[in-house]
PDB file of C-alpha atoms and ligand atoms in Angstrom:
ATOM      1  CA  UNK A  27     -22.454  -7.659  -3.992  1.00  0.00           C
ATOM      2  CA  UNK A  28     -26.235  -7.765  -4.623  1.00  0.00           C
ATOM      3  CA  UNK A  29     -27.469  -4.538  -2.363  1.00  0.00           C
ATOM      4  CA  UNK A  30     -26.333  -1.180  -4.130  1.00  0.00           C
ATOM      5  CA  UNK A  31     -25.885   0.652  -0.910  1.00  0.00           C
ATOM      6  CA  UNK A  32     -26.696   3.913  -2.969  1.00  0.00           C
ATOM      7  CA  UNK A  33     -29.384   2.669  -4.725  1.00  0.00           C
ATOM      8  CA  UNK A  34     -32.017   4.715  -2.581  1.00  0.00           C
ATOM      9  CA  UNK A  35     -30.362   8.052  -3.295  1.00  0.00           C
ATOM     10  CA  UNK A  36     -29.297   9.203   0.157  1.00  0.00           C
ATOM     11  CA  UNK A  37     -26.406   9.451   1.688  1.00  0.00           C
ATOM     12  CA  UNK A  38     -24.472   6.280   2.610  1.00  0.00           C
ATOM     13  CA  UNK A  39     -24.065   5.353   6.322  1.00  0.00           C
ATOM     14  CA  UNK A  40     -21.148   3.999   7.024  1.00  0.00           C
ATOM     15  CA  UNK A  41     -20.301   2.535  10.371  1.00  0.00           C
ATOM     16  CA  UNK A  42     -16.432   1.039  11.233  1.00  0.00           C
ATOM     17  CA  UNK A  43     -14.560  -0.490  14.273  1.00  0.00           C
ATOM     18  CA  UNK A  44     -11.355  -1.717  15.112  1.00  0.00           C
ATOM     19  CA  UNK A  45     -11.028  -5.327  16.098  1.00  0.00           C
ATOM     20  CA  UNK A  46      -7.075  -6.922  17.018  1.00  0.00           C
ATOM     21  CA  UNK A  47      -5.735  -3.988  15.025  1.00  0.00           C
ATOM     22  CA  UNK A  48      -3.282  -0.882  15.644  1.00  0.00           C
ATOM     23  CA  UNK A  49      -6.090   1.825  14.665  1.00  0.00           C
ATOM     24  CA  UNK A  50      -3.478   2.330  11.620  1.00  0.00           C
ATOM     25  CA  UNK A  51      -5.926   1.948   9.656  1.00  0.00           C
ATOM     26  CA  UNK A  52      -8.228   4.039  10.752  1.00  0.00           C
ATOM     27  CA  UNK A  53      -5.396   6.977  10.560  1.00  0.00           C
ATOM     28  CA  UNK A  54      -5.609   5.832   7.271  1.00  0.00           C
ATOM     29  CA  UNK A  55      -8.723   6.861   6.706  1.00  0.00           C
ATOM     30  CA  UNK A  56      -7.909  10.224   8.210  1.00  0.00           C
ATOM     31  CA  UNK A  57      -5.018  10.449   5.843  1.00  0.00           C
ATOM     32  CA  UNK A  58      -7.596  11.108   3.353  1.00  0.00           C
ATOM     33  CA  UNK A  59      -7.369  14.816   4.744  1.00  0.00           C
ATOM     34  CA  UNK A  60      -9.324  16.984   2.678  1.00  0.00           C
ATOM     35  CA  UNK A  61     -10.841  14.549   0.801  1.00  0.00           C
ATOM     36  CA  UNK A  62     -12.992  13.962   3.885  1.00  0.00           C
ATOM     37  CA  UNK A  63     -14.660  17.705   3.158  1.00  0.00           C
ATOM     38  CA  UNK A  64     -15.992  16.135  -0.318  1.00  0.00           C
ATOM     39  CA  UNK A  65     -17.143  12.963   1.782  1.00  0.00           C
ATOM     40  CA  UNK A  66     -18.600  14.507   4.566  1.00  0.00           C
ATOM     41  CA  UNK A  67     -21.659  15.629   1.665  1.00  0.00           C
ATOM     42  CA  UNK A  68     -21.660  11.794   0.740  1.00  0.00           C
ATOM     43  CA  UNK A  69     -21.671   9.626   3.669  1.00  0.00           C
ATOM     44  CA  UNK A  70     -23.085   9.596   7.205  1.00  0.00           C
ATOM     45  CA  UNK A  71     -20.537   8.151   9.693  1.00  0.00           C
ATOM     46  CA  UNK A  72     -22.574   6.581  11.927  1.00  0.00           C
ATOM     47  CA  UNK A  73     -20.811   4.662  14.328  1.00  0.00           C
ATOM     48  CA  UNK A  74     -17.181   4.317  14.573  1.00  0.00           C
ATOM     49  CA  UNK A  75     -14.064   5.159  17.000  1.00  0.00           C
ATOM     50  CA  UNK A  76     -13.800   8.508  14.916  1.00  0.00           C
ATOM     51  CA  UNK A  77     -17.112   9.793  15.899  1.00  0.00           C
ATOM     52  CA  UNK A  78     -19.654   9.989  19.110  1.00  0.00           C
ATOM     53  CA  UNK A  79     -22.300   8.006  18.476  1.00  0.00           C
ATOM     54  CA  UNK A  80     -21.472   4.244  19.971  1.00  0.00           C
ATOM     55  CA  UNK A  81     -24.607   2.319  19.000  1.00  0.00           C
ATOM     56  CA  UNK A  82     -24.593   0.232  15.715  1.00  0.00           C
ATOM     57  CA  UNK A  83     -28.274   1.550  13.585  1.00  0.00           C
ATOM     58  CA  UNK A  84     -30.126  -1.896  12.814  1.00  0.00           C
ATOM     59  CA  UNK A  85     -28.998  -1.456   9.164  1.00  0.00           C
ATOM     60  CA  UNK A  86     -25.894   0.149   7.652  1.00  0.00           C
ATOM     61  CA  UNK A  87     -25.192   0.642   4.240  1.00  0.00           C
ATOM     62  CA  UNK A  88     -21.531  -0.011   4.676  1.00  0.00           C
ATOM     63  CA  UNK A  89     -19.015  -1.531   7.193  1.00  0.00           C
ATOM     64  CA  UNK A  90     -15.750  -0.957   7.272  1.00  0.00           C
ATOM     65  CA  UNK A  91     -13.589  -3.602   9.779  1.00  0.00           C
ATOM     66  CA  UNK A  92     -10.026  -3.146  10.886  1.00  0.00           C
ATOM     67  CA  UNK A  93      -8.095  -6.093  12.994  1.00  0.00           C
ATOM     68  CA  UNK A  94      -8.211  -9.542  13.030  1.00  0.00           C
ATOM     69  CA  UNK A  95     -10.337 -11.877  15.058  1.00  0.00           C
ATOM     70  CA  UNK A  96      -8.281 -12.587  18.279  1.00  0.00           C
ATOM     71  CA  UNK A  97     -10.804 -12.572  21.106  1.00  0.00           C
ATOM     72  CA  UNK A  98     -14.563 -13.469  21.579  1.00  0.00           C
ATOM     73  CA  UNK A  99     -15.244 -10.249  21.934  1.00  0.00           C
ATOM     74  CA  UNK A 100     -13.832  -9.291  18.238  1.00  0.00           C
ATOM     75  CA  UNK A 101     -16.210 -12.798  17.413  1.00  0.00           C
ATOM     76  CA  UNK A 102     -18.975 -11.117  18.329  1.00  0.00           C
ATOM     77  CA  UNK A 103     -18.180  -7.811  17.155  1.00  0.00           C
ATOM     78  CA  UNK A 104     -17.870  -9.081  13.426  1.00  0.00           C
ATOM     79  CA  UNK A 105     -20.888 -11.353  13.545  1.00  0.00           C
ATOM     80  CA  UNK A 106     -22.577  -7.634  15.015  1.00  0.00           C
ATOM     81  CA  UNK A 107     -21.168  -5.873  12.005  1.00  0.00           C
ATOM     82  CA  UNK A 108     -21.852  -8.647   9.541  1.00  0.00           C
ATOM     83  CA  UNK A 109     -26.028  -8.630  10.736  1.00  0.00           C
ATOM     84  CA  UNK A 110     -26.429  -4.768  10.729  1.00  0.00           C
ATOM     85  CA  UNK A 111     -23.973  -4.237   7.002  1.00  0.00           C
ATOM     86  CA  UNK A 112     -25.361  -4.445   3.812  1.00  0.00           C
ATOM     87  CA  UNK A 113     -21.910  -4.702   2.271  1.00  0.00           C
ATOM     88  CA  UNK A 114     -19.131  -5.408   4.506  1.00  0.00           C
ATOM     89  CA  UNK A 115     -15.199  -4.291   3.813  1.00  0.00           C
ATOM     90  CA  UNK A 116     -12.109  -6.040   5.388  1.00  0.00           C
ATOM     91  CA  UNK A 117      -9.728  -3.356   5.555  1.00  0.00           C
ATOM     92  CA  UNK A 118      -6.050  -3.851   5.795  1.00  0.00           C
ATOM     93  CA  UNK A 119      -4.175  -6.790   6.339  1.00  0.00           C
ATOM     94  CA  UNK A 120      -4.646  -8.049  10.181  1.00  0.00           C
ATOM     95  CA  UNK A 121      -8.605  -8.160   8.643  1.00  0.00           C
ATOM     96  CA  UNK A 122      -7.580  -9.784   5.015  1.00  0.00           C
ATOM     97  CA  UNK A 123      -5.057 -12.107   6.642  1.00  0.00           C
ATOM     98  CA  UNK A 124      -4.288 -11.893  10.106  1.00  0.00           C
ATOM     99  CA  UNK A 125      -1.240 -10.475   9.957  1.00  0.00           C
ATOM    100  CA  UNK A 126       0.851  -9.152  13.122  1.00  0.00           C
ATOM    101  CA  UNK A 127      -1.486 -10.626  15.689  1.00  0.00           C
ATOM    102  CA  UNK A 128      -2.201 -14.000  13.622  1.00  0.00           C
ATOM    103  CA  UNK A 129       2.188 -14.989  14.651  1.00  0.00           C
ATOM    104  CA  UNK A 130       0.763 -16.132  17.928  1.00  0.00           C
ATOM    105  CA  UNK A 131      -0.780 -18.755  15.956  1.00  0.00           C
ATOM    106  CA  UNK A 132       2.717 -20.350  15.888  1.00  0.00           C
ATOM    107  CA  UNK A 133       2.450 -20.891  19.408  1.00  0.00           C
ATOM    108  CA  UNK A 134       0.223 -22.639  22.156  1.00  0.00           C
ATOM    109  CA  UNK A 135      -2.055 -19.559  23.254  1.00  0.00           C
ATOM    110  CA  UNK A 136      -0.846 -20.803  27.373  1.00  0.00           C
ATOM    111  CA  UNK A 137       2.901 -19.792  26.239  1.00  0.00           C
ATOM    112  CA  UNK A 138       2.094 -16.844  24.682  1.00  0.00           C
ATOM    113  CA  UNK A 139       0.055 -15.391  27.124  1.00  0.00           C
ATOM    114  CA  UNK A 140       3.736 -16.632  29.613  1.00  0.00           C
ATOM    115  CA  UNK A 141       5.571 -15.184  27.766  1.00  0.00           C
ATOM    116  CA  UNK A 142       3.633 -11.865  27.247  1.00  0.00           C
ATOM    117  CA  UNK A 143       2.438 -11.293  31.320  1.00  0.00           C
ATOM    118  CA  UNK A 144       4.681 -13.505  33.593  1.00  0.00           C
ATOM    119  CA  UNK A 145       8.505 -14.054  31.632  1.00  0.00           C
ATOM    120  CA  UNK A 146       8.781 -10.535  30.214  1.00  0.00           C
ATOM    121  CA  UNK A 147       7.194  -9.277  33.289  1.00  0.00           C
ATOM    122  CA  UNK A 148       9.082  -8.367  36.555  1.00  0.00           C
ATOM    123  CA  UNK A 149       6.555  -6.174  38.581  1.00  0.00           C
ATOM    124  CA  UNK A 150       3.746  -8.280  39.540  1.00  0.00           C
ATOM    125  CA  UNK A 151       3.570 -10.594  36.755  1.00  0.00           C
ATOM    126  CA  UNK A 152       0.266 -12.475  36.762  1.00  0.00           C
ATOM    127  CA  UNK A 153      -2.152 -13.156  33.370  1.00  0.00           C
ATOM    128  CA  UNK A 154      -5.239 -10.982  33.284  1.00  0.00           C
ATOM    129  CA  UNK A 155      -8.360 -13.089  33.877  1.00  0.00           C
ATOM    130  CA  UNK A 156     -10.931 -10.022  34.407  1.00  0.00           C
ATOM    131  CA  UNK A 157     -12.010  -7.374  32.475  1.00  0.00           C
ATOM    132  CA  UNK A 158     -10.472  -8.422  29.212  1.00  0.00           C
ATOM    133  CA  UNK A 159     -12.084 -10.217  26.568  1.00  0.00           C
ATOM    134  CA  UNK A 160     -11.483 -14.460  26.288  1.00  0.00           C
ATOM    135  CA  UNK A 161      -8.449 -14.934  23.687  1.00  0.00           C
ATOM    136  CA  UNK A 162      -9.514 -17.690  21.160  1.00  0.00           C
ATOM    137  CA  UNK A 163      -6.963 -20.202  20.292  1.00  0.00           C
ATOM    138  CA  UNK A 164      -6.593 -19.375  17.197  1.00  0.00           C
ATOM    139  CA  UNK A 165      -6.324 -15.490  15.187  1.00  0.00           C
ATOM    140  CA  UNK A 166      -8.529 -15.569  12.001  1.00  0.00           C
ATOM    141  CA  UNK A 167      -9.165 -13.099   9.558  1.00  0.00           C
ATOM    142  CA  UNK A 168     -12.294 -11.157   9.213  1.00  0.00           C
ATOM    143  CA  UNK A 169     -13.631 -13.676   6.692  1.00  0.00           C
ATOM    144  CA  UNK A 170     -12.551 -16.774   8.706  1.00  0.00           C
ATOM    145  CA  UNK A 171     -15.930 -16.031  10.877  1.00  0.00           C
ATOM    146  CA  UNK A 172     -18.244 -14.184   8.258  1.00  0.00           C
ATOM    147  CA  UNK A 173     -18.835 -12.955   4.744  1.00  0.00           C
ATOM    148  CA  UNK A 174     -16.613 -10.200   3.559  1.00  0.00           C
ATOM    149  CA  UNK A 175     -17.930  -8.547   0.076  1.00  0.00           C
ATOM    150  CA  UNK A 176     -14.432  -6.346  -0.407  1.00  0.00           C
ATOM    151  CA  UNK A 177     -11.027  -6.893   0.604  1.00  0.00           C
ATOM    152  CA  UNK A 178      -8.562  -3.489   0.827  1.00  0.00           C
ATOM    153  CA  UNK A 179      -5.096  -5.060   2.045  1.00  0.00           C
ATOM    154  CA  UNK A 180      -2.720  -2.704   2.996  1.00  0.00           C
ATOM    155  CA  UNK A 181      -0.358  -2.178   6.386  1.00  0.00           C
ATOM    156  CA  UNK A 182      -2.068   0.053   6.419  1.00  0.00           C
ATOM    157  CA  UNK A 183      -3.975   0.371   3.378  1.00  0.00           C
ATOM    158  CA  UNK A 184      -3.220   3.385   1.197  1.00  0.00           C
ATOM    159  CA  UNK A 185      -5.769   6.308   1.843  1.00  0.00           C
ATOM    160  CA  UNK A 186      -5.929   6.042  -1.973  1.00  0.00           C
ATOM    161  CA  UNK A 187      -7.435   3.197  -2.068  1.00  0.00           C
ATOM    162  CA  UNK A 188      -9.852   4.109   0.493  1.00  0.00           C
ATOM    163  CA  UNK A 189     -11.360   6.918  -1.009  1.00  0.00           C
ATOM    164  CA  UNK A 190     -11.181   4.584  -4.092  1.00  0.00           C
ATOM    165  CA  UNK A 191     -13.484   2.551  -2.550  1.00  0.00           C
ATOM    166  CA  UNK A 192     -15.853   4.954  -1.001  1.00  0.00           C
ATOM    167  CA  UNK A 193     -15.974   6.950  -4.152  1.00  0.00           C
ATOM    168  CA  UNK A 194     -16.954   3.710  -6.551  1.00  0.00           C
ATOM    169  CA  UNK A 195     -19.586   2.859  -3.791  1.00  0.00           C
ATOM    170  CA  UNK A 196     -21.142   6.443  -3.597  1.00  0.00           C
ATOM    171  CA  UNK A 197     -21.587   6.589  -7.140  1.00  0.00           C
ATOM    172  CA  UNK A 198     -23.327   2.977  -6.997  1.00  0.00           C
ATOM    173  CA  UNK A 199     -20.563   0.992  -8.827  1.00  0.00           C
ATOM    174  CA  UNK A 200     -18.480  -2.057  -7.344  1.00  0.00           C
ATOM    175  CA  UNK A 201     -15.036  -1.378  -6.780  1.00  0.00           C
ATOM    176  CA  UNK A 202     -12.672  -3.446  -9.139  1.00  0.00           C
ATOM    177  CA  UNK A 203     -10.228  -5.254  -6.586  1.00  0.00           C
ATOM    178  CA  UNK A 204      -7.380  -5.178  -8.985  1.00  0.00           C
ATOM    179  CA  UNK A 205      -7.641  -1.132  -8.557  1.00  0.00           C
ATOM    180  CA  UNK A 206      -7.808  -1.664  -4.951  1.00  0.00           C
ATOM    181  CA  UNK A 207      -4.767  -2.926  -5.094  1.00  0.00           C
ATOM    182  CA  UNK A 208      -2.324  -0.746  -6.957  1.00  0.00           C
ATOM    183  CA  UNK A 209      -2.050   2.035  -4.459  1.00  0.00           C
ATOM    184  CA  UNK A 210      -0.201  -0.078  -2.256  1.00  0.00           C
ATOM    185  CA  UNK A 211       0.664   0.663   0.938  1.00  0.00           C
TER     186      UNK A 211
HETATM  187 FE1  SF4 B   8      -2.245  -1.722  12.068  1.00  0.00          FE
HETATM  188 FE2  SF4 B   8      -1.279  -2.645   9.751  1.00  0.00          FE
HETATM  189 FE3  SF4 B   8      -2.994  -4.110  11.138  1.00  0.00          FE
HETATM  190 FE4  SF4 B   8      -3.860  -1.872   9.936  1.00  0.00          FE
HETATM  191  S1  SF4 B   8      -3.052  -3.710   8.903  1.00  0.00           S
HETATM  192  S2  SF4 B   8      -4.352  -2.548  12.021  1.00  0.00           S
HETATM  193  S3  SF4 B   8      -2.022  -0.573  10.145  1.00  0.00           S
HETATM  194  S4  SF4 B   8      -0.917  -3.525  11.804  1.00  0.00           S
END
């Protein structure tokens, strides 16, 4: 990681969004409970699910992605994310490694999406062609389709290790994966 996020002193923005995830991870996050008091001085949420504001600042100190890369729409969300980050954190394992929604990937994408809207279906069963976002054919991990600088695996990832994270990246050091890591899950 070459940019120290903290390096100019103020607080740290950090911006997150949920791609093919559960949002686990993001309760995660919340699981840090009063923790978040002490971060709330440190960092500037400023754009996520968990707050208001819905428009991604042209730069970000830090993003935080949840989910795997399912749909075009998650494509374009992490290439978003990937332009507007400094430093950019895969967080949990549908983002390190595609986990639940990568076992489609045993499967033509035609029979999942039969099995899913028109064999398990017995009101109306028809596959959704507008509205929702293109699947690909393929579910990749965050860094399948861009640069990831930190990896926090996890279903979901301990709040432990989140604040972990945060706190090493506040006080301008890199967070040792191998501490990342031993909270578990
Ligand atoms: Fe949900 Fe687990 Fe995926 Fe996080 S890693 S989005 S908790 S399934």
């Amino acid at each position: 990681m070459s940019n120290d996020p903290t390096s100019t002193g103020h607080k740290i923005t950090v911006a997150t969004t949920w791609l093919d995830g559960c949002s686990g991870c993001h309760m995660s996050f919340l699981d840090m409970d009063e923790r978040l008091i002490a971060l709330a001085d440190q960092i500037d949420i400023v754009y996520s699910p968990l707050v208001d504001t819905k428009e991604l600042p042209e730069q970000v100190d830090v993003g935080i992605l949840e989910g795997s890369i399912s749909s075009d729409d998650d494509l374009e969300k992490a290439k978003e994310f990937r332009q507007h980050c400094k430093l950019l954190i895969s967080l949990g394992d549908c983002a390190v490694n595609g986990n639940v929604p990568s076992m489609r990937n045993h499967f033509k994408l035609a029979d999942v999406m039969d099995r899913a809207y028109r064999e398990n279906v017995t009101l109306q069963p028809q596959i959704p062609v507008h509205g929702v976002p293109n699947l690909l054919g393929t579910v990749k991990p965050i860094h399948g389709v861009v640069a990831v600088d930190l990896f926090v695996p996890g279903c979901p990832p301990h709040a432990d290790a989140i604040w972990y994270v945060l706190s090493e990246l506040i006080e301008g050091r890199t967070p040792d994966p191998s501490q990342v890591t031993r909270f578990g899950a």
